mmCIF file of C-alpha atoms and ligand atoms in Angstrom:
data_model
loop_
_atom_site.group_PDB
_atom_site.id
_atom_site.type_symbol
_atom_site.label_atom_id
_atom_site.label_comp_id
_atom_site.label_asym_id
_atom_site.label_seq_id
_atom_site.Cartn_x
_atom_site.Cartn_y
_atom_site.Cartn_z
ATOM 1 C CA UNK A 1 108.580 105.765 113.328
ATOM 2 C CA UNK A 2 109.947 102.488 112.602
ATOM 3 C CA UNK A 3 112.604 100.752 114.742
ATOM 4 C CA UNK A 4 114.803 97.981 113.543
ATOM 5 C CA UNK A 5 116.503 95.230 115.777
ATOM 6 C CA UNK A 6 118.852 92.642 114.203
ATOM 7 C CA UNK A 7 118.641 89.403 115.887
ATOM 8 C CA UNK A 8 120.903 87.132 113.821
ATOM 9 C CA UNK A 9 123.464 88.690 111.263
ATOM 10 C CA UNK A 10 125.439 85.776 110.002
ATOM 11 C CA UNK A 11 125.983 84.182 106.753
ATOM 12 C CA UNK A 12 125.054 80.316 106.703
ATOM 13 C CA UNK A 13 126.352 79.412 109.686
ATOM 14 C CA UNK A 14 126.030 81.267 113.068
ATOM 15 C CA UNK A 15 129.489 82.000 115.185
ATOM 16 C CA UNK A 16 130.002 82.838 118.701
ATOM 17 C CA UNK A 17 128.843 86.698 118.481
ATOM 18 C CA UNK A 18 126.630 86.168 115.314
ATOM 19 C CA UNK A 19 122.993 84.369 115.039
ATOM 20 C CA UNK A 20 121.268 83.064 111.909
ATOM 21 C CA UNK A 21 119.199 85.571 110.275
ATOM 22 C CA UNK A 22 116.245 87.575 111.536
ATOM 23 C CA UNK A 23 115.252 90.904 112.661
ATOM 24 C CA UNK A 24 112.385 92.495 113.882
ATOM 25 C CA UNK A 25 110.388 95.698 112.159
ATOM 26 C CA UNK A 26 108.515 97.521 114.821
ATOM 27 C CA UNK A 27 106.044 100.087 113.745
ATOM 28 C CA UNK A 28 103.883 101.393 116.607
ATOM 29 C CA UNK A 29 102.302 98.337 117.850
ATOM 30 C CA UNK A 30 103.073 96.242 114.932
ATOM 31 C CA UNK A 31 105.755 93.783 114.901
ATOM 32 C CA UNK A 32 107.163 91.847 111.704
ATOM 33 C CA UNK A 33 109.826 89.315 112.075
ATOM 34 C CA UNK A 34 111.789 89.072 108.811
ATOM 35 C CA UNK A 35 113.055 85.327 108.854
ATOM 36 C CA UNK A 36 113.983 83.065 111.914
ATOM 37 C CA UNK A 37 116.892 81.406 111.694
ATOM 38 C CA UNK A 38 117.713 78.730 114.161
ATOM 39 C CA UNK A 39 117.999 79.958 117.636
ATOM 40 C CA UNK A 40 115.631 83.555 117.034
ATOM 41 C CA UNK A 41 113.956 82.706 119.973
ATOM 42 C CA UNK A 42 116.839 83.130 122.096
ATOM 43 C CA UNK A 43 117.715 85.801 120.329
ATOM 44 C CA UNK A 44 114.440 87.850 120.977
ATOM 45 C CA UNK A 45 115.067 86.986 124.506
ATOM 46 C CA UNK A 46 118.610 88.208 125.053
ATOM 47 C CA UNK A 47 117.215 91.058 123.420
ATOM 48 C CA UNK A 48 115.077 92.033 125.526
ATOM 49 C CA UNK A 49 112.149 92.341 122.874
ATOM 50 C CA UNK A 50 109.762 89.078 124.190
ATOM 51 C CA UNK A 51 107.263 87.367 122.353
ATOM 52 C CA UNK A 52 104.356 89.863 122.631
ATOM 53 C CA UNK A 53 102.560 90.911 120.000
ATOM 54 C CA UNK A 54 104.868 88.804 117.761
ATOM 55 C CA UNK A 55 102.149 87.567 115.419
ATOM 56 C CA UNK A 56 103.780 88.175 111.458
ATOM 57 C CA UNK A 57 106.644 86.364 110.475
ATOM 58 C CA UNK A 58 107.947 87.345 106.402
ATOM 59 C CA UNK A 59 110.143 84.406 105.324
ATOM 60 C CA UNK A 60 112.561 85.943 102.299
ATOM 61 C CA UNK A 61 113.246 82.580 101.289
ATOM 62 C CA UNK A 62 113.789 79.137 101.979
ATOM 63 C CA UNK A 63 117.034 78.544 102.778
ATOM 64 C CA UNK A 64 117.418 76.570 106.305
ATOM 65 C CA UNK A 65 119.834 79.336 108.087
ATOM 66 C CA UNK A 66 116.309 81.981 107.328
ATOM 67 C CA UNK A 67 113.527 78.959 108.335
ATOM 68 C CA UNK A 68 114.650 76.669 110.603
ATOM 69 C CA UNK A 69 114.547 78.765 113.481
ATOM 70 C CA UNK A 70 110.552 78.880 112.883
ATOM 71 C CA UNK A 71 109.396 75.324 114.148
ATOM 72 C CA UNK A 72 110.983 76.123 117.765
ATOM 73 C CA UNK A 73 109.618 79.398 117.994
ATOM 74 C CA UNK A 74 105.979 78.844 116.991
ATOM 75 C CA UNK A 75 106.655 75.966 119.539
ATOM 76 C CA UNK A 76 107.251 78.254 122.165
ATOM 77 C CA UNK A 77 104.084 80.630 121.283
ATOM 78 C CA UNK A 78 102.130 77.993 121.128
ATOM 79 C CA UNK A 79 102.895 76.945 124.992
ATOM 80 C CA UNK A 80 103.106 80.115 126.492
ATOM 81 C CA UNK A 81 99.763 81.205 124.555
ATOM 82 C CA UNK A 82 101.575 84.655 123.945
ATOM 83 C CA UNK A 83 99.599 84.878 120.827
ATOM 84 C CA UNK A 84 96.732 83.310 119.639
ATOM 85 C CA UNK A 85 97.020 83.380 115.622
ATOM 86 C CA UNK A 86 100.305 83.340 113.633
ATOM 87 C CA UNK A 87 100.743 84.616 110.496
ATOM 88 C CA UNK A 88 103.226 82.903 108.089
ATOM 89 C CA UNK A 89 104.153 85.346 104.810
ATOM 90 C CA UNK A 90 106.846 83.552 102.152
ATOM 91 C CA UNK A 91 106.572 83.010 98.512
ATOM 92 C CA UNK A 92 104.999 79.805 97.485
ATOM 93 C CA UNK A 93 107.797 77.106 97.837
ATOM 94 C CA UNK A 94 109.315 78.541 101.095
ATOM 95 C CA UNK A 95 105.369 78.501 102.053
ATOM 96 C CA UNK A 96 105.321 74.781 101.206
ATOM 97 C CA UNK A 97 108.664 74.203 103.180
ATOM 98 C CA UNK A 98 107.639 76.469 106.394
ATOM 99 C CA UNK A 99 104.713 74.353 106.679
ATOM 100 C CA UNK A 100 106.196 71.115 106.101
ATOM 101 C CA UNK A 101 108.431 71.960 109.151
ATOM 102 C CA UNK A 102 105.400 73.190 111.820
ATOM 103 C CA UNK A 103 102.672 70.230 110.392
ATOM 104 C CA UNK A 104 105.071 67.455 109.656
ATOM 105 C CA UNK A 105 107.705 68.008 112.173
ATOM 106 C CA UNK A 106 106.348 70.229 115.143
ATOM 107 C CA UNK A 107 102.987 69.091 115.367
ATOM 108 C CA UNK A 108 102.286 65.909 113.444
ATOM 109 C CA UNK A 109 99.537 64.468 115.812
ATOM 110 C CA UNK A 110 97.564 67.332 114.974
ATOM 111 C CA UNK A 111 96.829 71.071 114.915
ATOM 112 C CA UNK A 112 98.071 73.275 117.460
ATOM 113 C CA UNK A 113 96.110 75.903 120.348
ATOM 114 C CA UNK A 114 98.131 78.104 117.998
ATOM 115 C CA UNK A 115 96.343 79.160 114.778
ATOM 116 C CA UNK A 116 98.288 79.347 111.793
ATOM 117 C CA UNK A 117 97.414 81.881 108.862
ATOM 118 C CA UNK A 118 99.960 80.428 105.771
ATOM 119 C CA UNK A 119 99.886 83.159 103.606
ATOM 120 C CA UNK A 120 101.571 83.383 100.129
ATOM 121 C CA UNK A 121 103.251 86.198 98.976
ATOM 122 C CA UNK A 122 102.849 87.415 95.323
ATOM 123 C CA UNK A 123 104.665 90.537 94.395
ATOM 124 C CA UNK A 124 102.399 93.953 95.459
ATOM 125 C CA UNK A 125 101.445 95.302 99.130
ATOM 126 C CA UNK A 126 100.881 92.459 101.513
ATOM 127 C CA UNK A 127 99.683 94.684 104.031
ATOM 128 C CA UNK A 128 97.379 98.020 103.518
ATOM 129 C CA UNK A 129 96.724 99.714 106.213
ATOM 130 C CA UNK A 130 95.701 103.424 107.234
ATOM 131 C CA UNK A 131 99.162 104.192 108.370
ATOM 132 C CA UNK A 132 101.441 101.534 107.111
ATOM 133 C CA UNK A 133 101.898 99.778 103.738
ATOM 134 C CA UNK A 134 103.968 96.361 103.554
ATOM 135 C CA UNK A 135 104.893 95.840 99.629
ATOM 136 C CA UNK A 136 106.897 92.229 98.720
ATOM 137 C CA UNK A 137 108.896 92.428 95.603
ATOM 138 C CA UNK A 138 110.913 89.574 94.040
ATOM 139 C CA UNK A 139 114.594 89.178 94.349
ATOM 140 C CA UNK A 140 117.172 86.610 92.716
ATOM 141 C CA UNK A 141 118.542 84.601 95.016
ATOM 142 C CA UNK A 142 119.529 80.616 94.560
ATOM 143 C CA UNK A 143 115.756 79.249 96.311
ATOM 144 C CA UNK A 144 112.584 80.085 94.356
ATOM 145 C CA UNK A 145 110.502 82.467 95.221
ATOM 146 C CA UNK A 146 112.367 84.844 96.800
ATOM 147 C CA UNK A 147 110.983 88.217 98.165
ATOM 148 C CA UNK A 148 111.943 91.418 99.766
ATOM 149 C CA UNK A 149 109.969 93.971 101.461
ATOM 150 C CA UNK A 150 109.115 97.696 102.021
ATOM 151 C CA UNK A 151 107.635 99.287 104.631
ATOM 152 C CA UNK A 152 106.530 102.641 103.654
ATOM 153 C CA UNK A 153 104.268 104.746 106.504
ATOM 154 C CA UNK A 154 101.694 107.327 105.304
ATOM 155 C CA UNK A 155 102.123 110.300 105.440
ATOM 156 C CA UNK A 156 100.747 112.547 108.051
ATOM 157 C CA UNK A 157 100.016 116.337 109.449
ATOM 158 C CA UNK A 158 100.444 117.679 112.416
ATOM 159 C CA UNK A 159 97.470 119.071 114.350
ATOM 160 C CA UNK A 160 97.887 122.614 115.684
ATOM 161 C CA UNK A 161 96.335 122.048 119.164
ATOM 162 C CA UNK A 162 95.707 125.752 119.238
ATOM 163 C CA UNK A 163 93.525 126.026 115.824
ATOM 164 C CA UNK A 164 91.456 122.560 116.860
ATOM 165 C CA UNK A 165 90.596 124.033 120.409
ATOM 166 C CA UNK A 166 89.887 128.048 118.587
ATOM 167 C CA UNK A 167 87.269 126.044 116.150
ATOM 168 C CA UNK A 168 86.283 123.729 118.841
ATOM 169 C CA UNK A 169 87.100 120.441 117.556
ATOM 170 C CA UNK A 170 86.457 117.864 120.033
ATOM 171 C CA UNK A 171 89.247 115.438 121.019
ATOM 172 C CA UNK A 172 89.179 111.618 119.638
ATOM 173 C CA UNK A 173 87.599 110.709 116.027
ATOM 174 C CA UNK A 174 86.992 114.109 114.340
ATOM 175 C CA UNK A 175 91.179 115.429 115.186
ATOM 176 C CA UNK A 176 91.756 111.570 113.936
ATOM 177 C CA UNK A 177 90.230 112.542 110.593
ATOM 178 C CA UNK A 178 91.421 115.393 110.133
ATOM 179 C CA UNK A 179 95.452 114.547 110.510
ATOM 180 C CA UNK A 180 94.561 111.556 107.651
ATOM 181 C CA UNK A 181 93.819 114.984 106.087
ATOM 182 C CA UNK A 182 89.406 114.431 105.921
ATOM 183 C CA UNK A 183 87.442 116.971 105.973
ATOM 184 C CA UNK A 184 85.019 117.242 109.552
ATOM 185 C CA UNK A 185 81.692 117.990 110.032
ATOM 186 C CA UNK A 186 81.584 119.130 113.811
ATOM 187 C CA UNK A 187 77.631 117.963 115.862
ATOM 188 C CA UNK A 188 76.394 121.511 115.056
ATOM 189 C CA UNK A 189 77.313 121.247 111.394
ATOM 190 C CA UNK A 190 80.081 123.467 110.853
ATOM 191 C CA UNK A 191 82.708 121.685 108.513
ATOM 192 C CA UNK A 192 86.480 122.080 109.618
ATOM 193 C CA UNK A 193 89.058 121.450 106.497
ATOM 194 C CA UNK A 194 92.072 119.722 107.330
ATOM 195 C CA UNK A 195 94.422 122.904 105.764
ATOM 196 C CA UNK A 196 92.773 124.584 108.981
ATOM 197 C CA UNK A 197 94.036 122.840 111.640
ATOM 198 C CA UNK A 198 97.386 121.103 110.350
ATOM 199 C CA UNK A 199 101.058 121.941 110.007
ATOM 200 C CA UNK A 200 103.080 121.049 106.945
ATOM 201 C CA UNK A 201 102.758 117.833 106.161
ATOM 202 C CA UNK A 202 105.291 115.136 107.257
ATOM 203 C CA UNK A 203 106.508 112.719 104.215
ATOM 204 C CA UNK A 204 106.070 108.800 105.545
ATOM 205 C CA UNK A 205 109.193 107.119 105.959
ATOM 206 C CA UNK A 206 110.313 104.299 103.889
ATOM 207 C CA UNK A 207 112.141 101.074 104.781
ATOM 208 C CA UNK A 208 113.510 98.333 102.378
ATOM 209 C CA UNK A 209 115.125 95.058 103.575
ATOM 210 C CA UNK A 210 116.501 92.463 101.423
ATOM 211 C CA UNK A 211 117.250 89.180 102.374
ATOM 212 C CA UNK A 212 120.114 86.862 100.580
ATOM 213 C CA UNK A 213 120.376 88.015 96.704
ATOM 214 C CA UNK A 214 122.653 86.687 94.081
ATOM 215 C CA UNK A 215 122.088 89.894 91.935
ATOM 216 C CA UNK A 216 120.515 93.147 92.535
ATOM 217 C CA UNK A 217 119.116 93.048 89.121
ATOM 218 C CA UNK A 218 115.577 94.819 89.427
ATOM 219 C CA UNK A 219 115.394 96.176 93.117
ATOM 220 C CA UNK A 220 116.567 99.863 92.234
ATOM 221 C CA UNK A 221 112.868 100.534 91.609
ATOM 222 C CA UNK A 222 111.973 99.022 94.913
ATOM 223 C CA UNK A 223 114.302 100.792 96.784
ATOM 224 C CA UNK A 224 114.834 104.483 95.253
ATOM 225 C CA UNK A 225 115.163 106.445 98.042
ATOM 226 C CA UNK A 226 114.368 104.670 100.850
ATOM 227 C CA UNK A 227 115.284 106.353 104.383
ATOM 228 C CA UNK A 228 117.296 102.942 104.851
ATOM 229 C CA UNK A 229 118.202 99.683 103.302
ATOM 230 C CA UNK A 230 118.735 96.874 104.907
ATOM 231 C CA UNK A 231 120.984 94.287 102.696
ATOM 232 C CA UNK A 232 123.320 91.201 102.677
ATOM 233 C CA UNK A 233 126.963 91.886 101.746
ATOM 234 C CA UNK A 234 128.313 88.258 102.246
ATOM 235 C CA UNK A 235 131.613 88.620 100.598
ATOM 236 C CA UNK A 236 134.468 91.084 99.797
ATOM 237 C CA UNK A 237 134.678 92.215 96.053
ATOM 238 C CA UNK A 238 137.862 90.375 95.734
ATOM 239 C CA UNK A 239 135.597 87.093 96.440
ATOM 240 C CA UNK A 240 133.273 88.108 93.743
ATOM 241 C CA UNK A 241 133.973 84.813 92.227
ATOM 242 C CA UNK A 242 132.995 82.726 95.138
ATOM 243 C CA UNK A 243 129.807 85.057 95.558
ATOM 244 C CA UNK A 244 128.653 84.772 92.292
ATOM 245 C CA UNK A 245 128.994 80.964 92.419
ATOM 246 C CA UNK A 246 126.886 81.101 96.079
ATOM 247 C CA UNK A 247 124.310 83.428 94.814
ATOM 248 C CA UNK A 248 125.368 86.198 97.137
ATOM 249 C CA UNK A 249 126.151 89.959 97.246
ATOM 250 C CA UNK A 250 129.395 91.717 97.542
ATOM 251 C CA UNK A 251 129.928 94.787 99.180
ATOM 252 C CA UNK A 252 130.600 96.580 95.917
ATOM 253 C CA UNK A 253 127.176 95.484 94.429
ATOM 254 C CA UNK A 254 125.587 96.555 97.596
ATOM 255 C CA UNK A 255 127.083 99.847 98.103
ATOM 256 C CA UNK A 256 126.634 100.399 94.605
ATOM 257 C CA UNK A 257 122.580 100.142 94.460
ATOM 258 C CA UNK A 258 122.748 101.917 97.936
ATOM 259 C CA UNK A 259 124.406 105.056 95.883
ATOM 260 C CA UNK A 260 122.651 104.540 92.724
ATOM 261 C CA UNK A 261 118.933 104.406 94.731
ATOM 262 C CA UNK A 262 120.248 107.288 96.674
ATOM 263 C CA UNK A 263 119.256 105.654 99.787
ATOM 264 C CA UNK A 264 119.867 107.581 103.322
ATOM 265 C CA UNK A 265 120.805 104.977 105.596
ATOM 266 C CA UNK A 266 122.464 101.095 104.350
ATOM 267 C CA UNK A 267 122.807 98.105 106.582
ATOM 268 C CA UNK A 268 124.418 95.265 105.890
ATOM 269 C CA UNK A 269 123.962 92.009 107.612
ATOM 270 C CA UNK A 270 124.929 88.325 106.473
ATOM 271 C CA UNK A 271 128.092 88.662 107.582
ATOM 272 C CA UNK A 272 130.680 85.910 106.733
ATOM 273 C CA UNK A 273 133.348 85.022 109.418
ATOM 274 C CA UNK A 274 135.816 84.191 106.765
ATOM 275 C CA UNK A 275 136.827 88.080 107.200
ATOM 276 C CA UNK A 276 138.884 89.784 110.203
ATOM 277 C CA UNK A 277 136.408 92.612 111.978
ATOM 278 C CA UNK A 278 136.437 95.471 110.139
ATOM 279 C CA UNK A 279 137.789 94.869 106.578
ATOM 280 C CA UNK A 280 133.579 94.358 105.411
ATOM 281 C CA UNK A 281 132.768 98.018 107.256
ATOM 282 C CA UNK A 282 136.008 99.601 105.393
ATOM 283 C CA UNK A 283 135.568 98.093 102.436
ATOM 284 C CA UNK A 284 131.643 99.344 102.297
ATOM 285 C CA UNK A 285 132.828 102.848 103.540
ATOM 286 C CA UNK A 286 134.515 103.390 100.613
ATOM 287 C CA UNK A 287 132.132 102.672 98.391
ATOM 288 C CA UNK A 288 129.215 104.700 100.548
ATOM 289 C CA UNK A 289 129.191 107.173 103.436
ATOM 290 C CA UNK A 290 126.378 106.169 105.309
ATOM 291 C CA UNK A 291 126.644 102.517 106.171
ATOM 292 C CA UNK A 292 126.886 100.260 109.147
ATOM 293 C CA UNK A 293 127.692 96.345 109.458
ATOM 294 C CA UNK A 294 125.245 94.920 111.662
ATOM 295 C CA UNK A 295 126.231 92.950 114.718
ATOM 296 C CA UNK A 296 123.604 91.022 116.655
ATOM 297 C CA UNK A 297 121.295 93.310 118.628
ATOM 298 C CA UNK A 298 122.019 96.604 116.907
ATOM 299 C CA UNK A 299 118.817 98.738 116.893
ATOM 300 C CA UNK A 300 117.988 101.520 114.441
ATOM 301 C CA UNK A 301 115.185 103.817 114.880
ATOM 302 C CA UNK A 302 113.534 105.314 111.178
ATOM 303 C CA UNK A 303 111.506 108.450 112.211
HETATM 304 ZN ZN1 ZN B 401 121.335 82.987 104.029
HETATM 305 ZN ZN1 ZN B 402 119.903 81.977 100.912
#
């Protein structure tokens, strides 16, 4: 199951209800910030979410109002030693940038306690794990090097505690194995096949956030079906002038490639203030049923 909390959900500038961009992908005991925007840190404080385990950060670009909120934060985990390592994931020149900020400006006497893992993205999984897989994939945005990501969890079957205990499978590695769907070979030798012991299998679910895009020109095939999309919808269609000019989405484009991937879920975040509350959310309702504008601290579960 994956749960979602947005932590900053306005455009450029922050207002009085909105922070700068980030959220937080949880996925059992994993944790992926997506950006940090000035003031995160507060942010994952009046959340209620803390600092543990926070020890990924994906930047989707380099613009300040996704990065700047970085250098206080790793500040912060560096003092309160609430993680030893951090790992920094961005395309090459936000990589550059990121670091520029925590060696040049943070800590230029030295290293910090805090180890630092700069890692740069290239399009293709990031992450590979037995139940998880973290793809980037490019997006066109007005900074090089822009990425998005999916999150996409393996597939799995359900033991039937009944079958494991009438073939005697012992709790712990072997009933481990055998929902990844291995084959077991139990101490006395008898094998156990997974199609023994296991329900119907349940598909992985899929997750997909964007971060600021001037186009959604190649990230159908990234997002086809996801179980939901996360996605900026700075302007109105009638400003599709001004968000063409800014590199941004509408909510047309986005509820468009929400329909056309046949996504389940859309959320849209970078939210101008230029608009009174509620014309984005009708606007995008029109153009697909299932959609929410975030606000600050909304938190949706995927599972
Ligand atoms: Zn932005
Ligand atoms: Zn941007």
């Amino acid at each position: 199951m994956f749960e979602i909390t947005f932590l900053g959900t306005a455009a450029s500038v922050p207002s009085a209800g909105r922070g700068l961009s980030s959220l937080l992908v949880e996925h059992g005991r994993r944790r992926f910030l997506i950006d940090c925007g000035e003031g995160t840190q507060r942010q994952l404080m009046a959340s209620g979410l803390g600092f543990r385990r926070l020890d990924t950060v994906l930047l989707t670009h380099g613009h300040l109002d996704h990065l700047l909120g970085l250098g206080g934060l790793a500040g912060t985990l560096n003092l309160w030693r609430s993680t030893e390592r951090l790992a920094i994931h961005a395309g090459p020149a936000p990589l550059r940038l990121a670091r520029r900020l925590l060696e040049e400006v943070v800590w230029p006497d030295g290293p910090p306690r805090l180890g630092l893992d700069w890692r740069e993205l290239s399009p293709g999984p990031l992450l590979a794990a037995r139940d998880l897989t973290v793809t980037a994939f490019p997006v066109r945005h007005a900074a090089p090097d822009c990425f998005g990501f999916l999150f996409e969890e393996t597939p799995r079957r359900h033991l039937l505690a009944d079958r494991l205990d009438a073939l005697g499978v012992p709790p712990g590695e072997a009933r481990g194995r055998l929902a990844r769907g291995e084959a077991v070979v139990l101490p006395e030798g008898r094998r156990v096949e997974p199609g023994q012991v296991t329900g119907p299998e349940r598909r992985g679910r899929r997750v997909a956030v964007v971060g600021d895009a001037g186009s959604t020109a190649g990230l159908l095939e990234h997002v086809r079906g996801v179980d939901l999309l996360v996605i900026e919808a700075t302007f109105l269609d009638a400003d599709r002038d001004k968000a063409e000019a800014r590199s941004h989405l509408t909510v047309g484009q986005a509820t468009r490639l929400a329909r056309e991937a046949g996504v389940g879920e859309l959320w849209l975040n970078h939210q101008s203030a230029r608009y009174p509350a509620g014309a984005v959310e009708a606007e995008a309702r029109a153009g697909f049923g299932r959609v929410r504008v975030a606000a600050d601290f909304d938190r949706v579960s995927v599972g």
